[in-house]
Structures are given as C-alpha cells and as structure tokens.
Tab-separated table of C-alpha atoms and ligand atoms in Angstrom:
chain	number	residue	atom	x	y	z
A	115	MET	CA	-0.033	-0.024	0.024
A	116	SER	CA	1.487	3.297	-1.062
A	117	PHE	CA	1.814	6.159	1.682
A	118	LEU	CA	-1.180	8.190	0.345
A	119	ASP	CA	-3.293	4.928	0.235
A	120	LEU	CA	-2.466	4.617	4.043
A	121	LEU	CA	-3.947	8.294	4.504
A	122	LYS	CA	-6.833	7.432	2.633
A	123	LYS	CA	-7.513	4.204	4.246
A	124	ASN	CA	-7.572	6.395	7.547
A	125	LEU	CA	-10.049	8.727	6.232
A	126	ASP	CA	-12.348	6.115	5.062
A	127	GLN	CA	-12.188	4.494	8.351
A	128	ILE	CA	-13.378	7.855	10.052
A	129	LYS	CA	-16.398	8.046	7.589
A	130	ILE	CA	-17.543	4.223	8.416
A	131	ASN	CA	-17.416	5.368	12.117
A	132	GLN	CA	-19.398	8.803	11.566
A	133	LEU	CA	-16.379	10.728	12.705
A	134	TYR	CA	-15.870	12.470	9.551
A	135	ARG	CA	-15.171	16.265	10.097
A	136	SER	CA	-15.442	18.939	7.606
A	137	ILE	CA	-15.274	22.550	8.010
A	138	PRO	CA	-18.587	24.310	7.826
A	139	SER	CA	-18.545	27.559	5.694
A	140	ILE	CA	-20.509	30.179	7.547
A	141	SER	CA	-20.881	33.905	7.172
A	142	ALA	CA	-20.550	36.692	9.857
A	143	HIS	CA	-18.765	34.553	12.165
A	144	ALA	CA	-18.744	37.087	15.312
A	145	LYS	CA	-22.700	37.741	15.114
A	146	LYS	CA	-25.470	36.044	17.092
A	147	TYR	CA	-27.058	34.956	13.712
A	148	ILE	CA	-25.124	33.255	10.933
A	149	SER	CA	-25.911	32.226	7.402
A	150	LEU	CA	-25.147	28.705	6.561
A	151	ASN	CA	-26.088	27.324	3.012
A	152	GLY	CA	-28.248	30.356	2.471
A	153	SER	CA	-30.311	30.048	5.668
A	154	VAL	CA	-30.183	32.022	8.854
A	155	TYR	CA	-29.398	30.362	12.366
A	156	LEU	CA	-29.119	31.268	15.784
A	157	ASN	CA	-25.390	30.299	16.367
A	158	LEU	CA	-24.850	28.468	19.720
A	159	SER	CA	-21.711	26.917	18.450
A	160	SER	CA	-19.006	29.669	19.011
A	161	ASN	CA	-17.096	30.559	21.962
A	162	ASN	CA	-17.779	34.108	21.637
A	163	TYR	CA	-19.493	34.028	24.979
A	164	LEU	CA	-19.879	37.907	25.688
A	165	GLY	CA	-20.414	38.729	22.020
A	166	LEU	CA	-17.079	40.859	22.347
A	167	ALA	CA	-15.545	39.767	18.893
A	168	ASP	CA	-17.373	42.305	16.737
A	169	ASN	CA	-17.493	44.807	19.724
A	170	GLU	CA	-16.896	48.443	18.657
A	171	HIS	CA	-14.234	49.086	21.323
A	172	LEU	CA	-12.004	46.058	20.327
A	173	LYS	CA	-12.470	46.807	16.664
A	174	LYS	CA	-11.394	50.372	16.908
A	175	ALA	CA	-8.397	49.560	19.223
A	176	ALA	CA	-7.375	46.871	16.529
A	177	ILE	CA	-7.739	49.299	13.605
A	178	PHE	CA	-5.824	52.075	15.428
A	179	ALA	CA	-2.996	49.805	16.246
A	180	ILE	CA	-2.665	48.819	12.463
A	181	GLU	CA	-2.633	52.409	11.537
A	182	LYS	CA	0.040	53.274	13.943
A	183	PHE	CA	2.322	50.030	14.153
A	184	GLY	CA	1.319	48.172	10.767
A	185	CYS	CA	0.452	44.319	10.466
A	186	SER	CA	3.171	42.467	11.956
A	187	SER	CA	5.328	42.427	15.044
A	188	THR	CA	8.035	41.219	12.668
A	189	ALA	CA	9.985	38.661	15.119
A	190	SER	CA	10.175	36.998	18.415
A	191	ARG	CA	9.900	39.424	21.034
A	192	LEU	CA	13.493	38.561	22.605
A	193	VAL	CA	14.660	39.418	19.147
A	194	SER	CA	12.917	42.367	17.911
A	195	GLY	CA	12.009	43.853	21.355
A	196	ASN	CA	8.580	44.882	22.671
A	197	PHE	CA	6.003	47.354	21.684
A	198	ASP	CA	4.846	49.299	24.449
A	199	ILE	CA	1.353	47.862	24.118
A	200	TYR	CA	2.713	44.303	25.064
A	201	ASN	CA	3.902	45.650	28.281
A	202	LYS	CA	0.717	47.472	28.747
A	203	LEU	CA	-1.402	44.381	28.042
A	204	GLU	CA	0.865	42.434	30.313
A	205	SER	CA	0.828	44.555	33.337
A	206	THR	CA	-2.945	44.916	33.036
A	207	ILE	CA	-3.453	41.165	33.267
A	208	ALA	CA	-1.146	40.781	36.235
A	209	GLN	CA	-3.105	43.322	37.945
A	210	PHE	CA	-6.494	41.850	36.902
A	211	LYS	CA	-5.515	38.587	37.967
A	212	HIS	CA	-3.727	39.561	41.222
A	213	THR	CA	-0.156	38.122	40.140
A	214	GLN	CA	3.242	39.837	40.106
A	215	LYS	CA	3.613	39.163	36.324
A	216	ALA	CA	2.117	37.858	33.170
A	217	LEU	CA	3.188	36.532	29.775
A	218	VAL	CA	1.159	36.696	26.397
A	219	LEU	CA	1.422	33.861	24.210
A	220	ASN	CA	0.219	33.174	20.659
A	221	THR	CA	-2.625	30.751	21.284
A	222	GLY	CA	-4.079	28.856	24.154
A	223	TYR	CA	-2.775	25.808	22.700
A	224	VAL	CA	0.784	26.937	22.503
A	225	ALA	CA	0.435	28.303	25.902
A	226	ASN	CA	-0.306	24.825	27.363
A	227	LEU	CA	2.136	23.109	25.096
A	228	THR	CA	4.869	25.449	26.199
A	229	LEU	CA	4.242	25.722	29.718
A	230	LEU	CA	4.129	22.221	30.282
A	231	GLN	CA	6.959	21.274	28.214
A	232	SER	CA	9.209	23.724	30.197
A	233	LEU	CA	7.884	23.554	33.711
A	234	ALA	CA	7.202	19.679	33.867
A	235	LYS	CA	10.373	18.141	32.662
A	236	ASP	CA	11.869	17.357	36.032
A	237	ALA	CA	8.534	16.853	37.699
A	238	VAL	CA	5.756	14.663	38.154
A	239	VAL	CA	2.413	15.882	36.715
A	240	PHE	CA	-1.328	15.062	37.919
A	241	SER	CA	-3.746	15.824	35.167
A	242	ASP	CA	-7.457	15.595	35.144
A	243	ARG	CA	-8.492	12.835	32.533
A	244	LEU	CA	-10.900	15.562	30.594
A	245	ASN	CA	-8.003	18.288	30.541
A	246	HIS	CA	-7.758	19.903	27.154
A	247	ALA	CA	-5.854	18.437	24.578
A	248	SER	CA	-3.067	21.064	24.629
A	249	ILE	CA	-2.415	20.268	28.352
A	250	VAL	CA	-2.085	16.526	27.377
A	251	ASP	CA	0.225	17.291	24.266
A	252	GLY	CA	2.398	19.496	26.714
A	253	ILE	CA	2.902	16.795	29.336
A	254	LEU	CA	3.940	14.295	26.589
A	255	LEU	CA	6.335	17.012	24.888
A	256	SER	CA	7.967	17.442	28.421
A	257	GLY	CA	8.639	13.644	28.788
A	258	ALA	CA	7.449	13.958	32.326
A	259	LYS	CA	6.136	11.038	34.285
A	260	PHE	CA	2.402	11.792	34.632
A	261	HIS	CA	-0.790	10.580	36.359
A	262	ARG	CA	-4.218	11.128	34.935
A	263	TYR	CA	-6.718	10.980	37.500
A	264	ALA	CA	-10.636	10.251	36.899
A	265	HIS	CA	-12.425	13.417	36.075
A	266	CYS	CA	-12.633	15.614	39.146
A	267	ASP	CA	-12.022	12.759	41.458
A	268	ILE	CA	-10.257	14.209	44.331
A	269	GLU	CA	-9.813	10.881	46.307
A	270	MET	CA	-8.032	9.188	43.474
A	271	LEU	CA	-5.770	12.617	42.952
A	272	GLU	CA	-4.895	12.472	46.817
A	273	LYS	CA	-3.977	8.451	46.399
A	274	LEU	CA	-1.477	9.461	43.387
A	275	LEU	CA	-0.073	12.477	45.266
A	276	LYS	CA	0.865	9.984	48.252
A	277	LYS	CA	2.782	7.823	45.791
A	278	GLU	CA	5.033	10.651	44.557
A	279	THR	CA	7.809	12.229	46.671
A	280	SER	CA	9.088	15.526	44.857
A	281	ASN	CA	8.316	18.266	42.352
A	282	LYS	CA	4.626	17.646	41.872
A	283	ILE	CA	2.411	19.484	39.388
A	284	ILE	CA	-1.364	19.500	39.619
A	285	VAL	CA	-3.032	20.951	36.353
A	286	THR	CA	-6.773	21.268	35.699
A	287	ASP	CA	-9.090	23.309	33.448
A	288	THR	CA	-11.331	25.160	35.581
A	289	ILE	CA	-14.396	24.968	33.447
A	290	PHE	CA	-14.324	21.931	31.300
A	291	SER	CA	-14.802	22.614	27.788
A	292	MET	CA	-16.853	19.697	26.280
A	293	ASP	CA	-18.798	19.245	29.815
A	294	GLY	CA	-19.278	22.879	31.280
A	295	ASP	CA	-18.822	21.438	34.696
A	296	ALA	CA	-16.178	22.756	37.205
A	297	ALA	CA	-13.049	21.510	38.846
A	298	PRO	CA	-13.097	21.153	42.500
A	299	LEU	CA	-10.547	23.885	43.072
A	300	LYS	CA	-11.026	24.101	46.751
A	301	GLU	CA	-10.181	20.728	47.468
A	302	ILE	CA	-7.440	20.774	44.930
A	303	VAL	CA	-5.657	23.517	46.436
A	304	LYS	CA	-6.120	21.915	49.844
A	305	LEU	CA	-4.373	18.675	48.724
A	306	ALA	CA	-1.573	20.899	46.795
A	307	LYS	CA	-0.665	22.499	50.142
A	308	GLN	CA	-0.842	19.162	51.959
A	309	TYR	CA	1.226	17.205	49.386
A	310	GLU	CA	3.463	20.447	48.276
A	311	ALA	CA	2.351	20.412	44.743
A	312	PHE	CA	2.400	23.259	42.458
A	313	VAL	CA	-0.817	24.120	40.832
A	314	ILE	CA	-1.901	25.191	37.237
A	315	VAL	CA	-5.274	25.985	35.940
A	316	ASP	CA	-6.659	26.612	32.616
A	317	GLU	CA	-9.290	29.296	32.738
A	318	ALA	CA	-10.001	29.318	28.825
A	319	HIS	CA	-13.634	29.003	29.348
A	320	ALA	CA	-14.104	30.903	32.713
A	321	THR	CA	-11.958	33.862	31.792
A	322	GLY	CA	-14.261	36.908	31.114
A	323	ILE	CA	-17.272	35.204	32.767
A	324	PHE	CA	-16.693	33.896	36.425
A	325	GLY	CA	-15.485	36.078	39.207
A	326	GLU	CA	-16.254	39.213	37.748
A	327	GLY	CA	-14.168	38.122	34.658
A	328	ARG	CA	-11.176	37.316	36.539
A	329	GLY	CA	-11.956	33.419	36.532
A	330	TYR	CA	-13.407	30.630	38.401
A	331	ALA	CA	-10.345	30.345	40.904
A	332	TYR	CA	-11.151	34.148	41.763
A	333	GLN	CA	-14.866	33.258	42.264
A	334	GLU	CA	-13.792	30.329	44.337
A	335	CYS	CA	-11.439	32.483	46.396
A	336	VAL	CA	-8.409	30.544	45.836
A	337	SER	CA	-6.750	32.620	43.200
A	338	SER	CA	-3.761	33.404	45.436
A	339	ASP	CA	-3.327	29.666	46.204
A	340	ILE	CA	-2.926	28.914	42.554
A	341	ASP	CA	0.721	29.021	41.012
A	342	CYS	CA	0.198	29.666	37.509
A	343	HIS	CA	-2.999	31.028	35.812
A	344	MET	CA	-3.613	30.259	32.048
A	345	GLY	CA	-6.196	31.714	30.035
A	346	THR	CA	-7.120	32.811	26.637
A	347	PHE	CA	-8.352	35.800	24.801
A	348	SER	CA	-9.828	33.797	22.094
A	349	LYS	CA	-13.048	32.897	23.894
A	350	ALA	CA	-15.208	35.180	25.980
A	351	LEU	CA	-12.798	37.983	25.444
A	352	GLY	CA	-13.306	37.888	21.483
A	353	SER	CA	-10.151	38.137	20.038
A	354	PHE	CA	-7.042	35.967	20.077
A	355	GLY	CA	-4.021	34.479	21.907
A	356	ALA	CA	-3.289	33.505	25.409
A	357	TYR	CA	-1.917	34.571	28.596
A	358	ILE	CA	0.101	33.127	31.634
A	359	ALA	CA	-0.281	34.942	34.698
A	360	SER	CA	2.201	33.908	37.893
A	361	SER	CA	4.756	35.111	39.844
A	362	GLU	CA	8.041	36.948	38.702
A	363	LEU	CA	10.212	33.962	39.115
A	364	VAL	CA	7.795	31.699	36.838
A	365	ILE	CA	7.508	34.250	34.221
A	366	ASP	CA	11.048	34.792	34.120
A	367	TYR	CA	11.859	31.046	33.800
A	368	LEU	CA	9.243	30.847	30.813
A	369	ILE	CA	10.848	33.912	28.927
A	370	ASN	CA	14.129	31.905	29.233
A	371	ASN	CA	12.806	28.425	28.725
A	372	ALA	CA	9.523	28.139	26.925
A	373	ARG	CA	10.207	27.468	23.060
A	374	GLY	CA	6.482	28.286	22.095
A	375	PHE	CA	7.634	31.881	23.354
A	376	ILE	CA	11.242	31.952	22.386
A	377	PHE	CA	10.940	30.297	18.644
A	378	SER	CA	7.595	31.958	17.478
A	379	THR	CA	6.871	35.409	16.179
A	380	ALA	CA	4.972	37.531	18.757
A	381	LEU	CA	1.194	38.421	18.004
A	382	PRO	CA	0.446	41.322	15.720
A	383	PRO	CA	-0.083	44.617	17.213
A	384	ALA	CA	-3.647	44.875	16.079
A	385	VAL	CA	-4.425	41.672	18.377
A	386	ILE	CA	-2.781	42.888	21.327
A	387	ALA	CA	-4.611	46.199	21.116
A	388	ALA	CA	-7.683	44.353	20.802
A	389	ASN	CA	-6.881	42.161	23.763
A	390	LEU	CA	-6.330	45.137	25.716
A	391	ALA	CA	-9.434	46.708	24.939
A	392	SER	CA	-11.321	43.733	25.780
A	393	ILE	CA	-9.727	43.116	29.258
A	394	ASN	CA	-10.622	46.901	29.981
A	395	TYR	CA	-14.220	46.370	28.662
A	396	VAL	CA	-14.630	43.259	30.930
A	397	ARG	CA	-13.075	45.338	33.891
A	398	LYS	CA	-15.902	48.091	33.518
A	399	ASN	CA	-18.735	45.713	32.874
A	400	PRO	CA	-18.233	42.958	35.390
A	401	GLN	CA	-21.942	41.932	35.292
A	402	LEU	CA	-21.546	40.711	31.681
A	403	GLY	CA	-20.498	37.169	32.881
A	404	LYS	CA	-23.150	37.169	35.651
A	405	ASN	CA	-25.905	37.854	33.204
A	406	LEU	CA	-24.685	34.930	30.851
A	407	LEU	CA	-24.497	32.492	33.830
A	408	SER	CA	-28.367	33.289	34.953
A	409	ILE	CA	-29.209	32.978	31.296
A	410	SER	CA	-27.698	29.632	31.092
A	411	ASP	CA	-29.174	28.513	34.497
A	412	ASN	CA	-32.467	29.076	32.875
A	413	ILE	CA	-31.999	27.121	29.783
A	414	ARG	CA	-30.169	24.308	31.691
A	415	GLN	CA	-33.197	24.046	34.083
A	416	PHE	CA	-35.497	23.835	30.986
A	417	LEU	CA	-33.521	21.134	29.398
A	418	LYS	CA	-33.401	19.092	32.400
A	419	LYS	CA	-37.322	19.398	32.730
A	420	LEU	CA	-37.541	17.987	29.211
A	421	GLY	CA	-35.408	15.153	30.288
A	422	PHE	CA	-32.083	15.869	28.429
A	423	ASP	CA	-28.980	14.773	29.998
A	424	VAL	CA	-27.062	17.876	30.617
A	425	GLY	CA	-24.225	16.415	33.118
A	426	ASN	CA	-22.905	18.476	35.804
A	427	SER	CA	-22.737	21.609	33.633
A	428	VAL	CA	-22.458	24.787	35.979
A	429	SER	CA	-21.394	27.435	33.285
A	430	GLN	CA	-22.494	28.729	29.639
A	431	ILE	CA	-21.317	25.431	28.180
A	432	ILE	CA	-24.208	22.744	28.250
A	433	PRO	CA	-23.605	19.332	26.996
A	434	VAL	CA	-26.703	17.550	25.716
A	435	ILE	CA	-25.425	14.131	25.929
A	436	LEU	CA	-26.966	11.585	23.614
A	437	LYS	CA	-24.018	8.990	23.458
A	438	THR	CA	-24.059	7.624	19.736
A	439	ASN	CA	-22.603	9.610	16.802
A	440	ASP	CA	-25.908	8.756	14.810
A	441	ILE	CA	-28.245	10.304	17.272
A	442	THR	CA	-26.036	13.160	17.686
A	443	LEU	CA	-25.832	14.044	14.039
A	444	LYS	CA	-29.573	13.357	13.821
A	445	SER	CA	-30.443	15.680	16.564
A	446	GLN	CA	-27.988	18.440	15.185
A	447	LYS	CA	-29.837	18.213	11.809
A	448	LEU	CA	-33.540	18.439	13.911
A	449	LEU	CA	-32.160	21.536	15.643
A	450	LEU	CA	-31.162	23.223	12.289
A	451	GLU	CA	-34.879	22.582	11.044
A	452	LYS	CA	-35.920	24.889	13.856
A	453	GLY	CA	-33.121	27.448	13.247
A	454	VAL	CA	-30.746	26.713	15.938
A	455	PHE	CA	-26.994	25.753	15.256
A	456	VAL	CA	-25.225	23.685	17.529
A	457	GLY	CA	-21.983	21.841	17.606
A	458	ALA	CA	-22.001	17.831	17.268
A	459	ILE	CA	-19.345	16.811	19.500
A	460	ARG	CA	-17.953	13.090	18.721
A	461	PRO	CA	-14.654	11.327	19.805
A	462	PRO	CA	-11.924	11.892	19.912
A	463	THR	CA	-12.731	15.328	21.367
A	464	VAL	CA	-15.015	13.295	24.154
A	465	PRO	CA	-14.887	9.791	25.301
A	466	LYS	CA	-16.323	6.937	23.499
A	467	ASN	CA	-20.455	6.759	23.538
A	468	THR	CA	-20.425	10.205	25.125
A	469	SER	CA	-21.245	11.967	22.013
A	470	ARG	CA	-23.096	15.193	22.418
A	471	LEU	CA	-24.682	18.422	21.433
A	472	ARG	CA	-22.524	21.397	22.888
A	473	ILE	CA	-24.587	24.308	23.335
A	474	SER	CA	-22.538	27.448	24.161
A	475	LEU	CA	-24.608	30.201	25.263
A	476	ARG	CA	-23.965	34.068	25.111
A	477	ALA	CA	-24.623	37.026	26.991
A	478	ASP	CA	-26.480	38.867	24.479
A	479	LEU	CA	-29.364	36.380	24.042
A	480	ASP	CA	-32.714	38.043	24.457
A	481	GLU	CA	-36.333	36.532	25.162
A	482	ASN	CA	-36.918	35.936	21.549
A	483	ASP	CA	-33.808	33.891	21.147
A	484	LEU	CA	-34.405	31.989	24.383
A	485	LYS	CA	-37.610	31.102	23.097
A	486	LEU	CA	-36.196	29.860	19.701
A	487	ILE	CA	-33.797	27.644	21.764
A	488	LYS	CA	-36.496	26.288	24.052
A	489	ASP	CA	-38.877	25.411	20.992
A	490	ALA	CA	-36.058	23.674	19.143
A	491	PHE	CA	-35.177	21.470	21.950
A	492	VAL	CA	-39.162	20.574	22.547
A	493	HIS	CA	-39.161	19.608	19.067
A	494	LEU	CA	-35.743	17.533	19.339
A	495	GLY	CA	-37.535	16.070	22.361
A	496	ASN	CA	-40.836	14.965	20.713
A	497	ALA	CA	-38.861	13.545	17.675
A	498	LEU	CA	-36.289	11.549	19.472
B	1622	PLP	C1	-9.751	26.544	23.557
B	1622	PLP	C2	-8.862	25.918	24.658
B	1622	PLP	C3	-7.476	26.106	24.648
B	1622	PLP	C4	-6.854	26.668	23.490
B	1622	PLP	O1	-6.862	27.933	23.210
B	1622	PLP	P1	-6.776	28.559	21.763
B	1622	PLP	O2	-6.538	30.140	22.054
B	1622	PLP	O3	-8.064	28.278	21.114
B	1622	PLP	O4	-5.589	28.084	21.302
B	1622	PLP	C5	-6.905	25.556	25.827
B	1622	PLP	N1	-7.547	25.145	26.900
B	1622	PLP	C6	-8.846	25.109	26.830
B	1622	PLP	C7	-9.314	24.297	28.098
B	1622	PLP	C8	-9.505	25.594	25.892
B	1622	PLP	O5	-10.781	25.105	25.708
C-alpha cells in the first residue's frame, strides 16, 4: 500500500465510524445569527460568549494599532524587542489576575504546550482525565512522568499524590470545555498544600465570565493559592492569543525556557490592542458574565425538565449527552430545522459513547432567542 493509500484508508475508516469532519462555511462568524448554506441560524456553537468579537471598542483599538504599528510584530519579542502595548497588556493582566507578572503567548494551545513542556520536565504531573488536548500534548512533550486522575476525582488524586515524593504539578481546566462543569478547586488547592504540589489552572472558558471576569479561581476565593493561571483571549474575550499569569520567577523562567515563546513571532499589534481593549471592557462591565450565567441556568433547568442529560454543567457550556454519533448527528439536523446551530461533538474530542450536542450560550441572547432555543429542544425531544 502506498503512503497516500494509507492516508486515504485512515479517512475512509473515520467516515465508516461517523467521525468524519469537514469545516462548515458560515458567514458573519462573530454575530449572534449566522448564515449557513443560504439559511439563517442562531449560532450556539461559538465561544464568543460575551459577543465581544465584533465589539466596537475592540475593533477601533485594532484598527488604530494597525495604522500606528503596521500588521506584523516582525519577529520573536526576544529578538525584535517589545511594543509598548505588549507591556501594557501584560501589566494589565497581572493586575486583573492579582499576580506579579504575566506573559502573552500566541494561542491557548501553544501556551499550554510550552508551559508544560518547560515546567514539567523534572516533575511528576497530575492531570484531570478530561483536561484540554493542549495540556496533554504539553505533558507528553515534556517527557515527564504523569498520572491522569479520573475526572474531578479528588480521592484518586490524593492517592496518586501520596505515591510520589517530589516536584509535583497538578494541572486542571477550571471549566471543562465539553462538559461545562467545574473542577473542585478548593479541594485541589487543599491537597496541593498538604502534598506540596505546584498548581496550574486553565481558565480558557472561565476568563471574562466567572469572578467578575477574573476567572473561576477568583470566584472560588483560591486565586492566590494557584501558582500559575493560564487563560485565553480567544473565547469570552472575543479576540486571539493567550496569557500566563504567575510570579516574577515563573514568568522569568518561561521567557528563558518556553520554546513556544522564544521561537515564534509575537502576535501582531492589532491583536494585542484588541486584547487590551477587551480586558478593559470586561473590567468596566463585570456584570456581563453574571448575566450569561443566569441565562445559562434558565436554559439548563428547561432542558433538564425535558429529560435531557446535561451532565454536571454549571456554566455557559451545556452538553446534551446523546451517546451515539448517529443520534447526535440526527439531533443536530433536527435543531437546524428549527433555526438553531449547535456543535455535534464526537470522539476523540469526547470519550466514546458520550457523543453530544454542545450548546454554548452568549450574554446577548434576548427573550426571543431564548424562546427559539426552547422551542427547538421541545421539537427535538418530541422527535427522539
Ligand atoms: C480552547 C482551549 C484552549 C486553546 O486555546 P486557543 O486560544 O483556542 O488555542 C486551551 N485550553 C482549553 C481548556 C480550551 O478550551
């Protein structure tokens, strides 16, 4: 078999398993309503939770930065030096997250990859089984010894911590991307103190929403017990890129060791300016996240009453777990008939037999939108 035949065989098998993916072409990505193959749908598939992706403040800041600084940052920051706005963004994040320092990385994926690769190489890592793929990849790249504990299973985590003697790192998402549930941060922090572990949290889905936008650790009052906070600008903050907020020592270590920082061209000025505008916007509008969480509660209760399995969601991400790929894809189509577009999530993004619809809500949904969502799920419930 030729090499290309091998690739084709892989794709054929993916199709047989109903796991084939293609990229839907949609217009007006950032908007609440999108058009897909000529029809208009309410978009509940994006991570633009606060609707900031087309916010006027962000757009103006980005355009101004392009006019002033051009389109590229032209090299890695260690080589070509800093624009002022990088420093401004990093000091703003550090202040917002109540840490000594912050460092901006090009994506959330790269941030986790390079953070774990550089920090974990002489450590033992304890990672929640449902942590984001970028965390898993970073651990693998570091070559560190690691344990995966069952999802949010504190007892199992403690057993594993007891077994190891030194340089322990616990890493967890705070809000899990495909389940919308929350890590038991208070318990994790307690164990970390008891067993002398360093704690890293990924706030990709909590930043901008929980804790007045500062994240779930802040809301749970354990912010200062976390050693390293990672978060993204690409979701609720409506832009692109990621940050790591931590102590001066850790950030200095990363600047000197993190390959994803050292060997990659920095984000362009327009993105940095939009990120800064976004953080400032959230700081001035801390109620945005709260509104979103109350909308989410409303929809979650409604779905539960209809008998749908929404797992342990406590956030703007609500899974509707349907188990098989077949039923999940059918359900996605049934919701489309009623004007609602949600993602159909299948393995390997989620474990086998837990295929699901993933509803991601946004803060600017009004009464009419909520009615549309509810009607669509009544339709789905009747059809299944
Ligand atoms: C989306 C996501 C990332 C990756 O962030 P990008 O900026 O999209 O690369 C990392 N961690 C979690 C938990 C995520 O959901």
